[in-house]
Coordinates of C-alpha atoms (C1' of nucleotides) in Angstrom, one line a residue:
Chain A
X118 CA -24.5 5.6 -8.1
X119 CA -20.9 4.5 -8.7
X120 CA -20.7 0.8 -9.3
X121 CA -18.0 -0.8 -7.2
X122 CA -16.2 -3.9 -8.4
X123 CA -14.0 -6.0 -6.1
X124 CA -11.9 -9.1 -6.6
X125 CA -13.4 -11.7 -4.3
X126 CA -10.8 -14.2 -3.2
X127 CA -13.6 -16.6 -2.4
X128 CA -14.7 -16.8 -6.0
X129 CA -11.4 -15.7 -7.6
X130 CA -13.1 -13.2 -9.8
X131 CA -13.9 -9.6 -10.0
X132 CA -17.5 -9.0 -8.9
X133 CA -20.0 -6.2 -8.8
X134 CA -20.4 -5.2 -5.2
X135 CA -24.0 -5.3 -3.9
X136 CA -24.3 -4.8 -0.2
X137 CA -26.7 -6.9 1.8
X138 CA -28.2 -3.6 3.2
X139 CA -27.1 -0.4 1.4
X140 CA -28.2 1.5 4.6
X141 CA -25.6 -0.4 6.5
X142 CA -22.6 -1.7 4.6
X143 CA -20.5 -3.8 6.9
X144 CA -16.8 -4.5 6.7
X145 CA -14.4 -6.4 8.9
X146 CA -10.6 -6.2 8.8
X147 CA -8.2 -8.4 10.8
X148 CA -6.3 -6.0 13.0
X149 CA -3.0 -6.4 14.8
X150 CA -1.9 -8.6 17.5
X151 CA -0.8 -6.0 20.0
X152 CA 2.6 -7.1 21.2
X153 CA 4.9 -4.6 19.5
X154 CA 5.0 -1.5 17.2
X155 CA 3.3 -2.0 13.9
X156 CA 5.7 -2.7 11.2
X157 CA 5.4 -1.5 7.6
X158 CA 3.7 -4.7 6.5
X159 CA 1.0 -4.2 9.1
X160 CA 0.3 -0.8 7.7
X161 CA -0.4 -1.9 4.2
X162 CA -3.9 -3.4 4.8
X163 CA -4.8 -0.5 7.0
X164 CA -4.2 2.0 4.2
X165 CA -5.7 -0.2 1.5
X166 CA -8.9 -0.7 3.5
X167 CA -9.0 2.9 4.6
X168 CA -9.3 3.8 0.9
X169 CA -12.1 1.3 0.5
X170 CA -13.8 2.7 3.6
X171 CA -13.6 6.2 2.2
X172 CA -15.0 5.0 -1.1
X173 CA -17.8 3.2 0.5
X174 CA -18.6 6.2 2.7
X175 CA -18.6 8.3 -0.4
X176 CA -21.0 6.0 -2.3
X177 CA -23.3 4.9 0.5
X178 CA -23.0 7.8 2.8
X179 CA -20.8 8.4 5.8
X180 CA -23.4 7.1 8.2
X181 CA -24.1 3.9 6.3
X182 CA -20.8 2.1 6.5
X183 CA -19.8 0.1 9.6
X184 CA -16.1 -0.7 9.8
X185 CA -14.7 -3.0 12.4
X186 CA -11.1 -3.7 13.0
X187 CA -10.1 -5.8 16.0
X188 CA -7.2 -5.9 18.4
X189 CA -6.0 -9.3 19.2
X190 CA -4.8 -8.9 22.8
X191 CA -4.6 -12.5 23.8
X192 CA -1.6 -14.2 22.3
X193 CA 1.4 -16.2 23.3
X194 CA 3.8 -13.5 22.2
X195 CA 2.1 -11.0 24.5
X196 CA 2.3 -13.5 27.3
X197 CA 6.0 -14.2 26.6
X198 CA 6.9 -10.5 26.7
X199 CA 5.0 -10.0 29.9
X200 CA 6.6 -13.0 31.5
X201 CA 10.0 -11.8 30.4
X202 CA 9.4 -8.5 32.2
X203 CA 8.3 -10.3 35.3
X204 CA 11.3 -12.5 35.3
X205 CA 13.6 -9.5 34.9
X206 CA 12.3 -8.2 38.2
X207 CA 9.0 -6.5 37.7
X208 CA 7.0 -7.5 40.8
X209 CA 3.5 -6.8 39.4
X210 CA 1.1 -9.7 38.5
X211 CA 1.2 -11.0 35.0
X212 CA -2.3 -9.8 34.2
X213 CA -1.3 -6.3 34.9
X214 CA 1.9 -6.5 32.9
X215 CA -0.1 -8.0 30.0
X216 CA -2.7 -5.2 30.2
X217 CA 0.0 -2.6 30.4
X218 CA 1.7 -4.0 27.4
X219 CA -1.4 -4.2 25.2
X220 CA -2.6 -0.8 26.3
X221 CA 0.7 0.7 25.4
X222 CA 0.8 -1.1 22.1
X223 CA -2.7 0.0 21.1
X224 CA -1.7 3.6 21.9
X225 CA 1.2 3.3 19.6
X226 CA -0.9 1.7 16.9
X227 CA -3.4 4.5 17.0
X228 CA -0.7 7.1 16.8
X229 CA 1.1 5.5 13.9
X230 CA -2.0 4.7 11.9
X231 CA -3.4 8.2 12.5
X232 CA -0.1 9.5 11.1
X233 CA -0.8 7.6 7.9
X234 CA -4.1 9.4 7.6
X235 CA -6.2 6.2 8.3
X236 CA -9.7 6.9 9.6
X237 CA -10.4 5.1 12.8
X238 CA -12.9 2.3 12.3
X239 CA -16.3 2.6 14.0
X240 CA -15.5 -0.3 16.2
X241 CA -12.1 -1.6 17.5
X242 CA -13.0 -4.5 19.7
X243 CA -10.5 -6.2 21.9
X244 CA -10.5 -10.0 22.0
X245 CA -10.4 -10.1 25.8
X246 CA -13.7 -8.2 25.9
X247 CA -15.4 -11.0 23.9
X248 CA -14.4 -14.1 25.8
X249 CA -18.0 -15.0 26.7
X250 CA -19.1 -14.8 23.1
X251 CA -16.2 -17.0 22.1
X252 CA -17.1 -19.6 24.7
X253 CA -20.7 -19.6 23.6
X254 CA -19.6 -20.1 20.0
X255 CA -17.4 -23.0 20.9
X256 CA -20.2 -24.6 22.8
X257 CA -22.5 -24.2 19.8
X258 CA -19.8 -25.9 17.6
X259 CA -19.5 -28.8 20.0
X260 CA -23.3 -29.1 20.2
X261 CA -23.5 -29.2 16.4
X262 CA -20.8 -31.9 16.2
X263 CA -18.1 -29.6 14.6
X264 CA -15.8 -29.5 17.6
X265 CA -14.7 -31.8 20.4
X266 CA -13.0 -31.4 23.8
X267 CA -9.8 -33.3 24.5
X268 CA -7.3 -33.0 27.3
X269 CA -8.5 -29.5 28.2
X270 CA -8.4 -28.4 24.6
X271 CA -11.3 -27.9 22.3
X272 CA -10.6 -28.6 18.6
X273 CA -12.4 -27.9 15.5
X274 CA -13.1 -31.1 13.4
X275 CA -12.2 -30.1 9.9
X276 CA -13.6 -33.3 8.5
X277 CA -17.1 -32.1 9.6
X278 CA -17.0 -29.2 7.3
X279 CA -16.7 -30.3 3.7
X280 CA -16.0 -26.8 2.4
X281 CA -12.8 -26.6 4.5
X282 CA -10.0 -25.4 2.3
X283 CA -12.2 -23.8 -0.4
X284 CA -11.1 -20.2 0.3
X285 CA -7.4 -21.0 -0.1
X286 CA -7.9 -23.7 -2.8
X287 CA -6.5 -26.6 -0.8
X288 CA -7.8 -29.9 0.1
X289 CA -7.4 -31.3 3.6
X290 CA -5.6 -34.4 2.2
X291 CA -3.1 -32.2 0.2
X292 CA -2.4 -30.2 3.3
X293 CA -1.7 -33.2 5.4
X294 CA 0.6 -34.5 2.7
X295 CA 2.7 -31.3 2.8
X296 CA 2.3 -30.5 6.4
X297 CA 5.4 -29.7 8.5
X298 CA 3.4 -29.3 11.7
X299 CA 3.9 -31.5 14.6
X300 CA 0.6 -33.2 15.3
X301 CA -0.8 -33.3 18.8
X302 CA -1.8 -36.8 19.8
X303 CA -5.3 -35.8 20.9
X304 CA -6.3 -34.5 17.4
X305 CA -8.7 -36.6 15.4
X306 CA -7.3 -35.2 12.2
X307 CA -3.9 -33.5 11.8
X308 CA -5.5 -30.4 10.4
X309 CA -7.9 -29.9 13.3
X310 CA -7.2 -26.6 14.9
X311 CA -7.5 -25.2 18.4
X312 CA -10.6 -23.3 19.5
X313 CA -9.7 -23.3 23.2
X314 CA -6.6 -24.3 25.1
X315 CA -5.7 -24.7 28.7
X316 CA -3.6 -22.1 30.5
X317 CA -0.8 -22.6 33.0
X318 CA -0.5 -20.4 36.0
X319 CA 1.9 -18.2 34.0
X320 CA -0.6 -17.6 31.3
X321 CA -3.7 -15.5 31.3
X322 CA -6.8 -17.6 31.5
X323 CA -10.6 -17.5 31.8
X324 CA -13.0 -20.0 33.4
X325 CA -14.7 -22.2 30.8
X326 CA -16.6 -25.5 30.6
X327 CA -13.3 -27.0 29.7
X328 CA -11.4 -25.6 32.6
X329 CA -9.3 -22.4 33.0
X330 CA -7.9 -21.6 29.6
X331 CA -7.7 -19.1 26.7
X332 CA -9.1 -19.0 23.2
X333 CA -7.2 -20.2 20.1
X334 CA -6.1 -17.7 17.5
X335 CA -9.0 -17.7 15.0
X336 CA -12.2 -17.7 17.2
X337 CA -12.0 -14.1 18.2
X338 CA -12.6 -12.8 14.7
X339 CA -15.6 -15.1 14.3
X340 CA -17.1 -14.1 17.6
X341 CA -16.4 -10.3 17.3
X342 CA -17.6 -10.0 13.7
X343 CA -20.8 -11.8 14.6
X344 CA -21.4 -9.6 17.6
X345 CA -20.7 -6.3 15.8
X346 CA -21.7 -7.0 12.2
X347 CA -24.1 -9.9 12.4
X348 CA -23.7 -13.5 11.2
X349 CA -23.8 -12.3 7.5
X350 CA -21.9 -9.2 6.4
X351 CA -20.4 -7.7 3.3
X352 CA -16.6 -7.6 3.3
X353 CA -13.9 -9.3 5.2
X354 CA -10.3 -8.2 4.5
X355 CA -6.7 -8.9 5.5
X356 CA -3.3 -9.7 4.2
X357 CA -3.0 -12.7 1.8
X358 CA -0.9 -14.5 4.4
X359 CA -4.0 -14.7 6.5
X360 CA -5.9 -16.5 3.8
X361 CA -4.7 -19.8 5.3
X362 CA -5.1 -20.8 8.0
X363 CA -6.7 -17.8 9.7
X364 CA -9.5 -16.9 7.3
X365 CA -10.1 -20.5 6.4
X366 CA -10.6 -21.3 10.0
X367 CA -12.8 -18.3 10.6
X368 CA -15.0 -19.5 7.8
X369 CA -15.2 -23.0 9.2
X370 CA -16.1 -21.7 12.7
X371 CA -18.6 -19.1 11.6
X372 CA -20.3 -21.1 8.9
X373 CA -20.7 -24.1 11.2
X374 CA -21.9 -22.1 14.1
X375 CA -24.3 -20.2 11.9
X376 CA -25.2 -22.6 9.1
X377 CA -28.0 -20.6 7.7
X378 CA -25.9 -17.5 7.2
X379 CA -23.2 -16.5 4.6
X380 CA -20.6 -15.1 7.0
X381 CA -18.5 -12.8 4.8
X382 CA -19.7 -12.4 1.2
X383 CA -16.6 -10.8 -0.2
X384 CA -13.1 -11.7 0.8
X385 CA -10.4 -9.2 0.0
X386 CA -6.7 -9.9 0.4
X387 CA -3.8 -7.5 -0.1
X388 CA -0.5 -8.9 -1.3
X389 CA 2.6 -8.7 0.7
X390 CA 5.3 -6.1 1.1
X391 CA 8.9 -6.2 0.2
X392 CA 11.8 -3.8 0.9
X393 CA 14.2 -3.0 -1.9
X394 CA 13.2 -6.2 -3.6
X395 CA 13.6 -8.5 -0.6
X396 CA 11.3 -9.8 2.0
X397 CA 11.3 -7.6 5.0
X398 CA 12.9 -9.5 7.8
X399 CA 14.9 -8.8 10.9
X400 CA 17.7 -11.0 9.8
X401 CA 18.2 -9.0 6.6
X402 CA 18.3 -5.8 8.5
X403 CA 15.6 -4.3 6.3
X404 CA 12.9 -4.5 8.9
X405 CA 11.2 -1.4 10.1
X406 CA 8.2 -0.1 11.9
X407 CA 6.0 2.8 10.8
X408 CA 7.4 4.7 13.7
X409 CA 11.0 4.2 12.5
X410 CA 10.1 5.8 9.2
X411 CA 8.2 8.7 10.9
X412 CA 11.2 9.3 13.1
X413 CA 13.4 9.5 10.1
X414 CA 11.4 12.4 9.0
X415 CA 9.3 10.6 6.3
X416 CA 5.9 12.1 6.7
X417 CA 2.9 9.8 7.1
X418 CA 1.3 11.2 4.0
X419 CA 4.4 10.2 2.0
X420 CA 4.2 6.7 3.4
X421 CA 0.6 6.5 2.4
X422 CA 1.3 7.7 -1.1
X423 CA 4.0 5.1 -1.6
X424 CA 1.5 2.4 -0.5
X425 CA -1.1 3.7 -3.0
X426 CA 1.4 3.6 -5.9
X427 CA 1.0 -0.2 -6.0
X428 CA -2.3 -2.0 -6.6
X429 CA -3.3 -3.8 -3.4
X430 CA -3.3 -7.3 -5.1
X431 CA 0.3 -7.0 -6.2
X432 CA 3.4 -7.4 -4.1
X433 CA 4.6 -3.9 -3.1
X434 CA 8.2 -2.9 -3.0
X435 CA 9.2 -0.3 -0.5
X436 CA 12.2 1.7 -1.8
X437 CA 13.9 4.9 -1.0
X438 CA 13.4 6.0 -4.6
X439 CA 9.6 5.7 -4.2
X440 CA 9.8 7.8 -1.1
X441 CA 11.6 10.5 -3.0
X442 CA 9.1 10.4 -5.8
X443 CA 6.1 10.5 -3.5
X444 CA 7.5 13.4 -1.5
X445 CA 8.1 15.3 -4.7
X446 CA 4.5 14.8 -5.9
X447 CA 2.9 15.7 -2.7
X448 CA 5.0 18.8 -2.3
X449 CA 4.1 19.9 -5.7
X450 CA 0.4 19.2 -5.2
X451 CA 0.4 21.1 -1.9
X452 CA 2.1 24.0 -3.7
X453 CA -0.6 23.9 -6.5
X454 CA -3.5 23.9 -4.1
X455 CA -2.1 26.5 -1.7
X456 CA -4.3 27.1 1.2
X457 CA -7.5 27.4 -0.8
X458 CA -10.5 25.3 0.0
X459 CA -13.9 25.2 -1.6
X460 CA -16.4 22.3 -1.1
X461 CA -16.6 20.1 -4.1
X462 CA -17.2 16.6 -5.3
X463 CA -14.5 14.2 -6.5
X464 CA -13.6 13.8 -10.2
X465 CA -15.8 11.0 -11.7
X466 CA -12.8 9.3 -13.3
X467 CA -11.0 9.0 -10.0
X468 CA -14.1 7.5 -8.5
X469 CA -14.4 5.1 -11.4
X470 CA -10.8 4.0 -11.0
X471 CA -11.2 3.4 -7.3
X472 CA -14.5 1.6 -7.8
X473 CA -12.7 -0.7 -10.2
X474 CA -11.2 -2.9 -7.6
X475 CA -9.4 -0.1 -5.9
X476 CA -7.1 0.9 -8.7
X477 CA -5.1 3.4 -6.7
X478 CA -2.2 3.7 -9.1
X479 CA -4.5 4.6 -11.9
X480 CA -6.3 7.1 -9.6
X481 CA -2.9 8.7 -8.8
X482 CA -2.2 9.0 -12.5
X483 CA -5.5 10.8 -13.0
X484 CA -4.7 13.1 -10.1
X485 CA -1.6 14.1 -11.9
X486 CA -3.7 15.1 -14.9
X487 CA -6.1 17.0 -12.7
X488 CA -3.1 18.8 -11.1
X489 CA -1.8 19.7 -14.5
X490 CA -5.2 21.0 -15.6
X491 CA -5.2 23.4 -12.7
X492 CA -1.9 25.0 -13.7
X493 CA -2.3 25.0 -17.4
X494 CA -6.0 25.6 -17.8
X495 CA -8.1 28.8 -17.8
X496 CA -7.2 30.8 -14.7
X497 CA -10.9 31.5 -14.2
X498 CA -11.5 27.8 -13.7
X499 CA -8.7 27.5 -11.2
X500 CA -10.7 27.6 -8.0
X501 CA -13.2 25.1 -9.3
X502 CA -10.6 22.7 -10.6
X503 CA -8.6 23.0 -7.4
X504 CA -11.5 22.2 -5.2
X505 CA -12.3 19.2 -7.3
X506 CA -8.7 18.1 -7.3
X507 CA -8.6 18.3 -3.5
X508 CA -11.9 16.4 -3.1
X509 CA -10.6 13.7 -5.4
X510 CA -7.3 13.3 -3.5
X511 CA -9.2 13.0 -0.2
X512 CA -11.0 9.9 -1.4
X513 CA -7.5 8.4 -1.3
X514 CA -6.8 10.0 2.0
X515 CA -4.3 12.5 0.6
X516 CA -4.1 16.2 0.9
X517 CA -6.2 16.1 4.1
X518 CA -5.9 19.4 5.9
X519 CA -4.3 17.9 9.0
X520 CA -1.6 16.1 7.1
X521 CA 0.0 19.0 5.3
X522 CA 2.0 20.2 8.2
X523 CA 5.0 18.2 7.2
X524 CA 5.4 20.3 4.1
X525 CA 6.1 23.4 6.1
X526 CA 6.8 22.0 9.6
X527 CA 10.4 23.1 9.3
X528 CA 9.3 26.7 9.1
X529 CA 7.5 26.4 12.4
X530 CA 10.8 27.1 14.1
X531 CA 11.2 30.9 14.5
X532 CA 15.0 30.5 14.9
X533 CA 15.2 28.8 11.5
X534 CA 12.8 31.1 9.7
X535 CA 14.6 34.2 11.1
X536 CA 18.0 32.9 10.0
X537 CA 16.8 31.9 6.6
X538 CA 15.2 35.3 6.1
X539 CA 18.4 37.1 7.0
X540 CA 20.4 34.9 4.6
X541 CA 17.8 35.3 1.9
X542 CA 17.9 39.1 2.0
X543 CA 21.6 39.1 2.0
X544 CA 21.5 36.9 -1.1
X545 CA 19.2 39.4 -2.8
X546 CA 21.4 42.3 -1.8
X547 CA 24.4 40.6 -3.3
X548 CA 22.5 40.0 -6.5
X549 CA 21.4 43.6 -6.7
X550 CA 25.0 44.6 -6.3
X551 CA 25.8 42.2 -9.1
X552 CA 28.2 40.4 -6.8
X553 CA 27.2 37.1 -8.4
X554 CA 30.2 35.2 -7.2
X555 CA 29.4 35.6 -3.5
X556 CA 25.7 35.3 -4.2
X557 CA 26.2 31.9 -5.9
X558 CA 28.5 30.7 -3.2
X559 CA 25.9 31.6 -0.6
X560 CA 23.2 29.9 -2.6
X561 CA 25.2 26.7 -3.0
X562 CA 26.0 26.6 0.7
X563 CA 22.4 27.0 1.6
X564 CA 21.4 24.4 -1.0
X565 CA 23.6 21.9 0.7
X566 CA 21.7 22.4 3.9
X567 CA 18.4 21.7 2.1
X568 CA 17.5 25.3 1.8
X569 CA 17.0 26.3 -1.8
X570 CA 16.9 30.0 -2.8
X571 CA 15.1 31.1 -5.9
X572 CA 13.8 34.2 -7.7
X573 CA 10.2 34.6 -8.5
X574 CA 8.4 37.4 -10.3
X575 CA 7.3 38.7 -6.9
X576 CA 10.7 38.5 -5.2
X577 CA 12.9 36.0 -3.4
X578 CA 11.5 32.7 -2.2
X579 CA 12.9 29.7 -0.5
X580 CA 12.1 26.0 -0.7
X581 CA 13.0 23.5 2.0
X582 CA 14.2 20.2 0.4
X583 CA 14.6 17.4 2.9
X584 CA 17.9 15.6 2.5
X585 CA 17.6 11.9 2.1
X586 CA 19.2 11.3 5.5
X587 CA 17.1 13.7 7.5
X588 CA 16.8 12.1 10.9
X589 CA 18.4 15.1 12.5
X590 CA 17.6 17.6 9.9
X591 CA 16.0 20.3 12.1
X592 CA 18.9 20.4 14.5
X593 CA 21.6 20.2 11.8
X594 CA 19.8 22.9 9.8
X595 CA 19.9 25.5 12.6
X596 CA 23.5 24.9 13.3
X597 CA 24.4 25.0 9.6
X598 CA 22.5 28.3 9.1
X599 CA 24.4 29.8 12.0
X600 CA 27.7 28.7 10.6
X601 CA 26.8 30.1 7.3
X602 CA 25.8 33.5 8.7
X603 CA 29.1 33.7 10.7
X604 CA 30.9 32.9 7.4
X605 CA 29.2 35.7 5.6
X606 CA 30.1 38.2 8.2
X607 CA 33.8 37.4 8.2
Chain B
rG299 C1' 6.2 -31.6 -2.3
rG300 C1' 1.0 -28.9 -2.4
rC301 C1' -1.4 -24.2 -3.4
rG302 C1' -1.3 -19.1 -5.1
rG303 C1' 0.7 -14.4 -7.2
rG304 C1' 4.0 -12.0 -10.6
rU305 C1' 7.4 -10.8 -15.1
rU306 C1' 5.4 -3.8 -19.3
rG307 C1' 10.0 1.6 -21.8
rG308 C1' 16.4 3.8 -17.8
rC309 C1' 13.0 3.5 -13.2
rG310 C1' 7.9 3.3 -10.9
rG311 C1' 3.3 1.8 -12.8
rA312 C1' -2.1 1.4 -15.3
rG313 C1' -5.7 0.5 -19.1
rA314 C1' -7.1 -1.6 -23.6
rG315 C1' -7.5 -7.5 -29.0
rG316 C1' -6.1 -2.6 -33.6
rU317 C1' -5.9 4.3 -31.6
rU318 C1' -1.1 9.2 -26.1
rA319 C1' -1.8 6.0 -19.7
rC320 C1' 0.4 8.7 -16.1
rG321 C1' 4.7 10.0 -13.1
rC322 C1' 10.1 10.2 -12.3
rA323 C1' 14.6 10.5 -14.9
rG324 C1' 16.7 12.0 -19.9
rC325 C1' 16.9 15.2 -24.2
rG326 C1' 15.4 20.1 -26.9
rG327 C1' 13.2 24.9 -26.1
rA328 C1' 11.0 29.3 -23.2
rU329 C1' 12.3 31.8 -18.7
rU330 C1' 16.8 33.1 -15.4
rG331 C1' 22.9 37.2 -14.3
rC332 C1' 23.6 31.6 -13.4
rA333 C1' 20.2 28.5 -11.2
rA334 C1' 15.7 26.6 -9.1
rA335 C1' 10.6 26.4 -9.9
rU336 C1' 7.3 26.6 -13.8
rC337 C1' 5.6 26.1 -18.9
rC338 C1' 6.1 24.0 -24.1
rG339 C1' 7.9 19.9 -26.9
rU340 C1' 10.2 14.9 -27.3
rG341 C1' 12.5 9.6 -27.8
rA342 C1' 11.8 4.9 -25.3
rA343 C1' 8.2 -1.0 -23.6
rG344 C1' 5.5 -5.4 -22.4
rA345 C1' 10.6 -12.3 -19.9
rC346 C1' 11.0 -16.5 -23.6
rC347 C1' 8.7 -20.2 -27.1
rG348 C1' 4.3 -21.7 -29.5
rG349 C1' -1.1 -21.3 -30.7
rU350 C1' -5.9 -18.6 -31.9
rU351 C1' -6.8 -14.0 -35.0
rC352 C1' -6.8 -9.9 -40.7
rG353 C1' -4.1 -8.1 -36.3
rA354 C1' -1.8 -9.7 -29.3
rU355 C1' 2.0 -6.5 -25.0
rU356 C1' -3.6 -7.6 -24.2
rC357 C1' -6.8 -14.3 -25.1
rC358 C1' -4.9 -19.8 -24.7
rG359 C1' -0.8 -23.4 -23.8
rG360 C1' 4.2 -24.3 -22.4
rU361 C1' 9.3 -22.7 -20.6
rA362 C1' 12.4 -19.7 -17.5
rC363 C1' 13.0 -16.6 -13.5
rC364 C1' 11.1 -14.0 -9.0
rC365 C1' 7.8 -13.9 -4.8
rG366 C1' 4.2 -15.5 -1.1
rC367 C1' 1.5 -19.2 1.9
rC368 C1' 1.5 -24.3 3.8
rU369 C1' 5.3 -22.2 10.9
rC370 C1' -0.6 -18.1 16.0
rC371 C1' 3.8 -13.0 10.2
rA372 C1' -0.7 -8.3 7.6

RNA sequence: GGCGGGUUGGCGGAGAGGUUACGCAGCGGAUUGCAAAUCCGUGAAGACCGGUUCGAUUCCGGUACCCGCCUCCA
């Protein structure tokens, strides 16, 4: 069996992974707060943990991995957007507007993450479906002396949990010294955090022993992971920005509520994302959602490849150059494999690299070698090598059958293919007539449209090369081809 | 201020205390009417200053610069 090693943020070291129960490996990933389209940064952990999920499924068996990723659908930003809609004239009650907003956002999220080739987790719980479990957990924390009610709030008492701060390597005293947070007067300690807070009439609320209110940010992950994975489980993941306070607080809540259990054994954190060397932010104008990129014509598989080019524990820089490179590689690989498919098993080296703390950049490097072996090796080996290459790529979620359509989607349009074929045969005629001047002009014009003519031993062929600014490629292409045909006739 | 991450060839990006990463781009060649694609070959590196060592880009210490978290942002 492949030995998986993972860098555990909790111990700050790379450890051999040994599941509590190999028959049921359990993993929890902090999912999105559903108030808007997922941006590129949201997508990184999804892709990273999708690779881990695929690897675990390969090693332990598809039916022996439980993957949970939550939707946080109770949040002040959701409330604010629903309230804004109501104030701009929508007559419906706030609860309905909130529900509509979160439903819509979850739909977007699914569509966008599907486009990246991320497998759906086995469970995608919504926070609002686990309010009773959260209340029960808060009650248990109060009963055990780790939390206290004050002015309609319930707060976690960080001084009651000596290990508070261990995950993120901070001490409560240091944090207070450097804190920039305004401290509510009812807090016993400035670092105490909210488990439950009161709701006004404009805010969604649930009945509780402390009055009508809603849960604090962190408790939903503690409650849902316990409900779906148990009080001890194997892996907990998320972005490094969640390490503090979110994950620290999850640990405090879960470990105090279930003191005999371990909560999550391995903590994995992906580093953050940058865009062209800078932090992605709305003010810098380099902020975009996954959907923005898909709409620009960048295929989800290409986005995924770009993510995998950087190791998950390093900051990743999103650049146009990487998109170009990724697109080139995937196009080439798809050409190498053609439409062939044979069942196979992944290359052991690829597995070994992934098992070594998810070294996806090294695994991609190995895939390049495998791809070269196919084209340069013994032709008799080709089917076997191709099958293994595909199986290897699929552990990374690449070269999946459903994701290849981008490579030839442009040819789905009968108008375009017909026009291209007419021009291509005209080009071949001109070449046969040795009218190279006209042939070259035609070829260059077509090239500018992203249609590249070439000669192969078996006749003429065409490649579609997506221009860098391709948001309206399909439309422009058809018009461009028509113009070109008219030009040829004149 | 506190805590954490990073710095590898023109670019992206790994591993390894001594031996080719890999890819892109470049260059030379094959092929082509010219190209493209493909194939063959090829140069190029490890921020800076010390230390350990027979030997460090790889280990240790320091400096510089970059980035993140400490604000319900993944």
